[in-house]
Every structure is written in C-alpha cells, then in structure tokens.
Amino acid sequence: MLLIANRGNLFGRNPERENSPDYLNEAINQGYHVMVDAWWVEGCFWFGKNHPTYKPIGGGMEWLSYAVNSVWIRAKSAETFVRAHDLGLNVFWQQSDMYAYSTWGHLLGFYGAAQAGDQFVHVVPAAEVVTVDSLEIDNMIRSAESSHALCCDHVGAIVNHLLEPSCPHSDPRHISISQIA
C-alpha cells in the first residue's frame, strides 16, 4: 500500500508549512507520495489549502515535473482540474462527496466511505490532534489494509508504528510499504 502524506504532513497537521513546496519535498525525499491542494491562478499553479499561498518555482510546472510520480493533486477550482488534467497530471476534484475519481484511475474514498476496487485510496479526514496513539494508528491501518493507498496527516507515525516489533500489522504479506526498511 502506498502512503500519501496529506499536504506533506507526516506526524500530524502543520498548518504553517503544509502545502509548501519545501515541506512537500521533505515527504517525497523520505519516499512518500504527497497530496497537495492546488490552484490555477494567472497562468501558474499555486499551492494552499483555503487560498493560493505558495507559488512554486517555474509557476509550479518545474516542481510538478520533478515530483510528477509522487503527487496527488486536489484541484481547488474547476480551472485547476482542467489545467492539471490537460497536462496529464494525477488530479481529482472533491468537495463534500464521499468519493472522487482521479485522472490516473484511482477511486478516493472520504469520510469513512466503503472501499470499492483494487485502486481504492482511503483518505482519512484531517485531524486536529498533533499526535495519534497506537490504537488510532491500528484503526487507520485496519480500515485501509486492502486499499491501494492510505492518505492522512500521520503517515510517518504509521511507519514508525509498523517498525515496532509488537505491531500486529508488520507482516509484509499484509502491508507492503516502500518506506519500511
């Protein structure tokens, strides 16, 4: 299963840094995929949750071409979706829907949606807590263990948990994650 760092978060929400290209790069450089909130403004991609905040180098094109295979784009406007789609990027549009379909053929399920298909991506809603305990991590893993990917704000904590000898999910036949040595 792929682990996707929501907005670059590995160990809980970090509103001051999430969606910034440097923060996203930190997660990618550790082997994670990232989900980024993107906007198309004045001919450029911008990143940011509620409004365009970060303008990556080269109007986003340079950064996206570097990270294209590790990025899941959450389009924040219809124009963003069309631009990203036309460039062949992995993009989806989701407002309050239980499911969204990405342009690369993945079904993303939100808010506890039931899993459907082998390309399902389980998206855990952004949590307000900074850390999660082992029970919460176990529940996230259990809910997504037959999914193609899991996206949340705590993927680093999940990997640390999986490395613990007492973890019931550490059998690689149940979960295979490239970040685990």
PDB file of C-alpha atoms in Angstrom:
ATOM      1  CA  MET A   1       0.000   0.000   0.000  1.00  0.00           C
ATOM      2  CA  LEU A   2       1.210   3.483  -0.804  1.00  0.00           C
ATOM      3  CA  LEU A   3       1.334   6.032   1.973  1.00  0.00           C
ATOM      4  CA  ILE A   4       0.337   9.543   0.952  1.00  0.00           C
ATOM      5  CA  ALA A   5       1.264  12.482   3.173  1.00  0.00           C
ATOM      6  CA  ASN A   6      -1.722  14.817   3.155  1.00  0.00           C
ATOM      7  CA  ARG A   7      -0.357  18.297   2.344  1.00  0.00           C
ATOM      8  CA  GLY A   8       3.109  16.939   3.227  1.00  0.00           C
ATOM      9  CA  ASN A   9       2.184  16.141   6.840  1.00  0.00           C
ATOM     10  CA  LEU A  10       3.959  13.122   8.353  1.00  0.00           C
ATOM     11  CA  PHE A  11       3.310  13.465  12.106  1.00  0.00           C
ATOM     12  CA  GLY A  12       0.091  15.473  12.330  1.00  0.00           C
ATOM     13  CA  ARG A  13      -1.096  18.758  10.913  1.00  0.00           C
ATOM     14  CA  ASN A  14       1.375  21.584  10.489  1.00  0.00           C
ATOM     15  CA  PRO A  15      -0.762  24.449   9.140  1.00  0.00           C
ATOM     16  CA  GLU A  16       2.196  26.840   8.936  1.00  0.00           C
ATOM     17  CA  ARG A  17       4.049  24.566   6.487  1.00  0.00           C
ATOM     18  CA  GLU A  18       1.515  22.292   4.815  1.00  0.00           C
ATOM     19  CA  ASN A  19       1.336  22.553   1.018  1.00  0.00           C
ATOM     20  CA  SER A  20       4.620  24.496   0.821  1.00  0.00           C
ATOM     21  CA  PRO A  21       6.960  23.056  -1.829  1.00  0.00           C
ATOM     22  CA  ASP A  22       9.812  22.621   0.702  1.00  0.00           C
ATOM     23  CA  TYR A  23       7.538  20.719   3.097  1.00  0.00           C
ATOM     24  CA  LEU A  24       6.190  18.547   0.276  1.00  0.00           C
ATOM     25  CA  ASN A  25       9.762  17.824  -0.871  1.00  0.00           C
ATOM     26  CA  GLU A  26      10.705  16.654   2.624  1.00  0.00           C
ATOM     27  CA  ALA A  27       7.981  13.998   2.479  1.00  0.00           C
ATOM     28  CA  ILE A  28       8.809  12.988  -1.105  1.00  0.00           C
ATOM     29  CA  ASN A  29      12.522  12.723  -0.273  1.00  0.00           C
ATOM     30  CA  GLN A  30      11.622  10.276   2.508  1.00  0.00           C
ATOM     31  CA  GLY A  31       9.814   8.068  -0.025  1.00  0.00           C
ATOM     32  CA  TYR A  32       6.210   9.151   0.494  1.00  0.00           C
ATOM     33  CA  HIS A  33       3.669  10.339  -2.027  1.00  0.00           C
ATOM     34  CA  VAL A  34       2.010  13.691  -1.264  1.00  0.00           C
ATOM     35  CA  MET A  35      -1.468  15.110  -1.713  1.00  0.00           C
ATOM     36  CA  VAL A  36      -1.357  18.820  -2.453  1.00  0.00           C
ATOM     37  CA  ASP A  37      -4.109  21.433  -2.672  1.00  0.00           C
ATOM     38  CA  ALA A  38      -3.568  23.296  -5.950  1.00  0.00           C
ATOM     39  CA  TRP A  39      -4.984  26.393  -7.607  1.00  0.00           C
ATOM     40  CA  TRP A  40      -4.546  27.709 -11.164  1.00  0.00           C
ATOM     41  CA  VAL A  41      -4.068  31.477 -10.936  1.00  0.00           C
ATOM     42  CA  GLU A  42      -2.798  33.835 -13.657  1.00  0.00           C
ATOM     43  CA  GLY A  43      -1.268  31.022 -15.704  1.00  0.00           C
ATOM     44  CA  CYS A  44       0.501  29.292 -12.797  1.00  0.00           C
ATOM     45  CA  PHE A  45      -0.123  26.556 -10.263  1.00  0.00           C
ATOM     46  CA  TRP A  46      -0.217  27.752  -6.674  1.00  0.00           C
ATOM     47  CA  PHE A  47      -0.481  25.576  -3.564  1.00  0.00           C
ATOM     48  CA  GLY A  48      -2.547  26.249  -0.447  1.00  0.00           C
ATOM     49  CA  LYS A  49      -5.495  24.850   1.467  1.00  0.00           C
ATOM     50  CA  ASN A  50      -8.065  27.654   1.505  1.00  0.00           C
ATOM     51  CA  HIS A  51      -6.428  30.060  -0.932  1.00  0.00           C
ATOM     52  CA  PRO A  52      -3.365  30.209  -3.202  1.00  0.00           C
ATOM     53  CA  THR A  53      -0.438  30.635  -0.799  1.00  0.00           C
ATOM     54  CA  TYR A  54       2.743  29.181  -2.337  1.00  0.00           C
ATOM     55  CA  LYS A  55       3.901  29.773  -5.889  1.00  0.00           C
ATOM     56  CA  PRO A  56       6.434  27.055  -6.695  1.00  0.00           C
ATOM     57  CA  ILE A  57       9.434  27.784  -8.914  1.00  0.00           C
ATOM     58  CA  GLY A  58       8.529  27.998 -12.582  1.00  0.00           C
ATOM     59  CA  GLY A  59       4.848  28.568 -11.841  1.00  0.00           C
ATOM     60  CA  GLY A  60       4.556  25.092 -10.407  1.00  0.00           C
ATOM     61  CA  MET A  61       5.489  23.326 -13.638  1.00  0.00           C
ATOM     62  CA  GLU A  62       9.127  22.795 -12.650  1.00  0.00           C
ATOM     63  CA  TRP A  63       8.169  21.376  -9.258  1.00  0.00           C
ATOM     64  CA  LEU A  64       5.354  19.203 -10.657  1.00  0.00           C
ATOM     65  CA  SER A  65       7.621  17.766 -13.372  1.00  0.00           C
ATOM     66  CA  TYR A  66      10.172  16.871 -10.672  1.00  0.00           C
ATOM     67  CA  ALA A  67       7.591  15.185  -8.448  1.00  0.00           C
ATOM     68  CA  VAL A  68       5.017  14.026 -11.018  1.00  0.00           C
ATOM     69  CA  ASN A  69       5.018  10.351  -9.984  1.00  0.00           C
ATOM     70  CA  SER A  70       4.604  11.161  -6.282  1.00  0.00           C
ATOM     71  CA  VAL A  71       1.937  13.880  -6.382  1.00  0.00           C
ATOM     72  CA  TRP A  72      -1.822  13.624  -5.982  1.00  0.00           C
ATOM     73  CA  ILE A  73      -3.374  16.999  -6.843  1.00  0.00           C
ATOM     74  CA  ARG A  74      -6.568  18.074  -5.097  1.00  0.00           C
ATOM     75  CA  ALA A  75      -7.895  20.697  -7.528  1.00  0.00           C
ATOM     76  CA  LYS A  76      -9.367  23.631  -5.655  1.00  0.00           C
ATOM     77  CA  SER A  77     -11.133  25.045  -8.728  1.00  0.00           C
ATOM     78  CA  ALA A  78     -12.541  23.710 -11.978  1.00  0.00           C
ATOM     79  CA  GLU A  79      -9.858  25.584 -13.930  1.00  0.00           C
ATOM     80  CA  THR A  80      -7.152  23.886 -11.842  1.00  0.00           C
ATOM     81  CA  PHE A  81      -8.636  20.483 -12.615  1.00  0.00           C
ATOM     82  CA  VAL A  82      -8.780  21.188 -16.361  1.00  0.00           C
ATOM     83  CA  ARG A  83      -5.196  22.518 -16.491  1.00  0.00           C
ATOM     84  CA  ALA A  84      -3.758  19.610 -14.489  1.00  0.00           C
ATOM     85  CA  HIS A  85      -5.775  17.067 -16.491  1.00  0.00           C
ATOM     86  CA  ASP A  86      -4.618  18.570 -19.799  1.00  0.00           C
ATOM     87  CA  LEU A  87      -1.009  18.194 -18.605  1.00  0.00           C
ATOM     88  CA  GLY A  88      -1.563  14.518 -17.756  1.00  0.00           C
ATOM     89  CA  LEU A  89      -1.134  15.031 -14.014  1.00  0.00           C
ATOM     90  CA  ASN A  90      -2.775  12.892 -11.319  1.00  0.00           C
ATOM     91  CA  VAL A  91      -5.627  15.179 -10.262  1.00  0.00           C
ATOM     92  CA  PHE A  92      -9.045  14.892  -8.682  1.00  0.00           C
ATOM     93  CA  TRP A  93     -11.875  17.222  -7.679  1.00  0.00           C
ATOM     94  CA  GLN A  94     -13.687  16.732  -4.390  1.00  0.00           C
ATOM     95  CA  GLN A  95     -15.910  18.991  -2.361  1.00  0.00           C
ATOM     96  CA  SER A  96     -18.176  17.160   0.077  1.00  0.00           C
ATOM     97  CA  ASP A  97     -18.505  13.954  -1.947  1.00  0.00           C
ATOM     98  CA  MET A  98     -17.866  10.533  -0.410  1.00  0.00           C
ATOM     99  CA  TYR A  99     -15.861   9.501  -3.490  1.00  0.00           C
ATOM    100  CA  ALA A 100     -13.715  11.150  -6.132  1.00  0.00           C
ATOM    101  CA  TYR A 101     -12.107   9.620  -9.190  1.00  0.00           C
ATOM    102  CA  SER A 102      -8.555  10.655 -10.154  1.00  0.00           C
ATOM    103  CA  THR A 103      -7.413  11.116 -13.719  1.00  0.00           C
ATOM    104  CA  TRP A 104      -4.948   8.244 -13.215  1.00  0.00           C
ATOM    105  CA  GLY A 105      -7.766   5.811 -12.435  1.00  0.00           C
ATOM    106  CA  HIS A 106      -7.882   5.763  -8.639  1.00  0.00           C
ATOM    107  CA  LEU A 107     -11.069   5.941  -6.605  1.00  0.00           C
ATOM    108  CA  LEU A 108     -10.572   8.060  -3.490  1.00  0.00           C
ATOM    109  CA  GLY A 109     -12.928   7.475  -0.560  1.00  0.00           C
ATOM    110  CA  PHE A 110     -13.526  10.192   2.038  1.00  0.00           C
ATOM    111  CA  TYR A 111     -15.211  10.374   5.437  1.00  0.00           C
ATOM    112  CA  GLY A 112     -15.312   6.620   6.041  1.00  0.00           C
ATOM    113  CA  ALA A 113     -16.564   5.645   2.583  1.00  0.00           C
ATOM    114  CA  ALA A 114     -16.723   1.908   1.924  1.00  0.00           C
ATOM    115  CA  GLN A 115     -13.815   0.517  -0.094  1.00  0.00           C
ATOM    116  CA  ALA A 116     -14.516  -0.261  -3.735  1.00  0.00           C
ATOM    117  CA  GLY A 117     -11.999  -1.846  -6.104  1.00  0.00           C
ATOM    118  CA  ASP A 118      -8.282  -2.533  -6.068  1.00  0.00           C
ATOM    119  CA  GLN A 119      -7.317   1.059  -6.942  1.00  0.00           C
ATOM    120  CA  PHE A 120      -9.077   2.475  -3.877  1.00  0.00           C
ATOM    121  CA  VAL A 121      -7.364   5.225  -1.893  1.00  0.00           C
ATOM    122  CA  HIS A 122      -8.534   5.536   1.712  1.00  0.00           C
ATOM    123  CA  VAL A 123      -8.416   9.224   2.724  1.00  0.00           C
ATOM    124  CA  VAL A 124      -8.540   9.904   6.461  1.00  0.00           C
ATOM    125  CA  PRO A 125     -10.004  13.350   7.239  1.00  0.00           C
ATOM    126  CA  ALA A 126      -7.527  15.911   8.527  1.00  0.00           C
ATOM    127  CA  ALA A 127      -7.329  15.596  12.299  1.00  0.00           C
ATOM    128  CA  GLU A 128      -6.962  18.493  14.655  1.00  0.00           C
ATOM    129  CA  VAL A 129      -4.747  16.484  17.022  1.00  0.00           C
ATOM    130  CA  VAL A 130      -0.985  16.755  16.724  1.00  0.00           C
ATOM    131  CA  THR A 131      -0.278  13.122  17.559  1.00  0.00           C
ATOM    132  CA  VAL A 132      -2.170   9.839  17.381  1.00  0.00           C
ATOM    133  CA  ASP A 133      -1.873   6.854  19.666  1.00  0.00           C
ATOM    134  CA  SER A 134      -1.242   3.224  18.677  1.00  0.00           C
ATOM    135  CA  LEU A 135      -4.937   2.346  18.764  1.00  0.00           C
ATOM    136  CA  GLU A 136      -5.824   5.155  16.341  1.00  0.00           C
ATOM    137  CA  ILE A 137      -2.980   4.102  14.045  1.00  0.00           C
ATOM    138  CA  ASP A 138      -4.136   0.464  14.186  1.00  0.00           C
ATOM    139  CA  ASN A 139      -7.637   1.597  13.225  1.00  0.00           C
ATOM    140  CA  MET A 140      -6.311   3.603  10.250  1.00  0.00           C
ATOM    141  CA  ILE A 141      -4.239   0.653   9.045  1.00  0.00           C
ATOM    142  CA  ARG A 142      -7.067  -1.835   9.537  1.00  0.00           C
ATOM    143  CA  SER A 143      -9.518   0.345   7.623  1.00  0.00           C
ATOM    144  CA  ALA A 144      -7.141   0.630   4.672  1.00  0.00           C
ATOM    145  CA  GLU A 145      -5.068  -2.554   4.633  1.00  0.00           C
ATOM    146  CA  SER A 146      -6.547  -3.895   1.378  1.00  0.00           C
ATOM    147  CA  SER A 147      -6.504  -0.456  -0.288  1.00  0.00           C
ATOM    148  CA  HIS A 148      -4.099   0.711  -2.967  1.00  0.00           C
ATOM    149  CA  ALA A 149      -3.117   3.663  -0.763  1.00  0.00           C
ATOM    150  CA  LEU A 150      -3.759   5.445   2.520  1.00  0.00           C
ATOM    151  CA  CYS A 151      -3.667   9.236   2.731  1.00  0.00           C
ATOM    152  CA  CYS A 152      -3.558  11.027   6.076  1.00  0.00           C
ATOM    153  CA  ASP A 153      -1.641  13.543   8.178  1.00  0.00           C
ATOM    154  CA  HIS A 154       0.176  10.805  10.129  1.00  0.00           C
ATOM    155  CA  VAL A 155       1.950   8.565   7.601  1.00  0.00           C
ATOM    156  CA  GLY A 156       5.301   8.974   9.375  1.00  0.00           C
ATOM    157  CA  ALA A 157       3.722   7.846  12.633  1.00  0.00           C
ATOM    158  CA  ILE A 158       2.213   4.856  10.808  1.00  0.00           C
ATOM    159  CA  VAL A 159       5.622   3.781   9.509  1.00  0.00           C
ATOM    160  CA  ASN A 160       7.161   4.175  12.967  1.00  0.00           C
ATOM    161  CA  HIS A 161       4.337   2.059  14.392  1.00  0.00           C
ATOM    162  CA  LEU A 162       4.839  -0.631  11.736  1.00  0.00           C
ATOM    163  CA  LEU A 163       8.510  -0.850  12.679  1.00  0.00           C
ATOM    164  CA  GLU A 164       7.640  -1.703  16.289  1.00  0.00           C
ATOM    165  CA  PRO A 165       8.168  -5.434  16.984  1.00  0.00           C
ATOM    166  CA  SER A 166       4.802  -5.696  18.737  1.00  0.00           C
ATOM    167  CA  CYS A 167       2.841  -4.244  15.800  1.00  0.00           C
ATOM    168  CA  PRO A 168       0.194  -6.716  14.562  1.00  0.00           C
ATOM    169  CA  HIS A 169       0.390  -5.251  11.040  1.00  0.00           C
ATOM    170  CA  SER A 170       4.140  -5.532  10.496  1.00  0.00           C
ATOM    171  CA  ASP A 171       3.864  -8.782   8.471  1.00  0.00           C
ATOM    172  CA  PRO A 172       4.867  -7.690   4.932  1.00  0.00           C
ATOM    173  CA  ARG A 173       2.271 -10.064   3.468  1.00  0.00           C
ATOM    174  CA  HIS A 174      -0.422  -7.767   4.881  1.00  0.00           C
ATOM    175  CA  ILE A 175       1.144  -4.387   4.202  1.00  0.00           C
ATOM    176  CA  SER A 176       3.975  -3.603   1.851  1.00  0.00           C
ATOM    177  CA  ILE A 177       5.264  -0.065   2.162  1.00  0.00           C
ATOM    178  CA  SER A 178       8.401   1.119   0.419  1.00  0.00           C
ATOM    179  CA  GLN A 179       9.337   3.358   3.360  1.00  0.00           C
ATOM    180  CA  ILE A 180       9.881   0.371   5.671  1.00  0.00           C
ATOM    181  CA  ALA A 181      13.470  -0.839   5.579  1.00  0.00           C
TER     182      ALA A 181
END
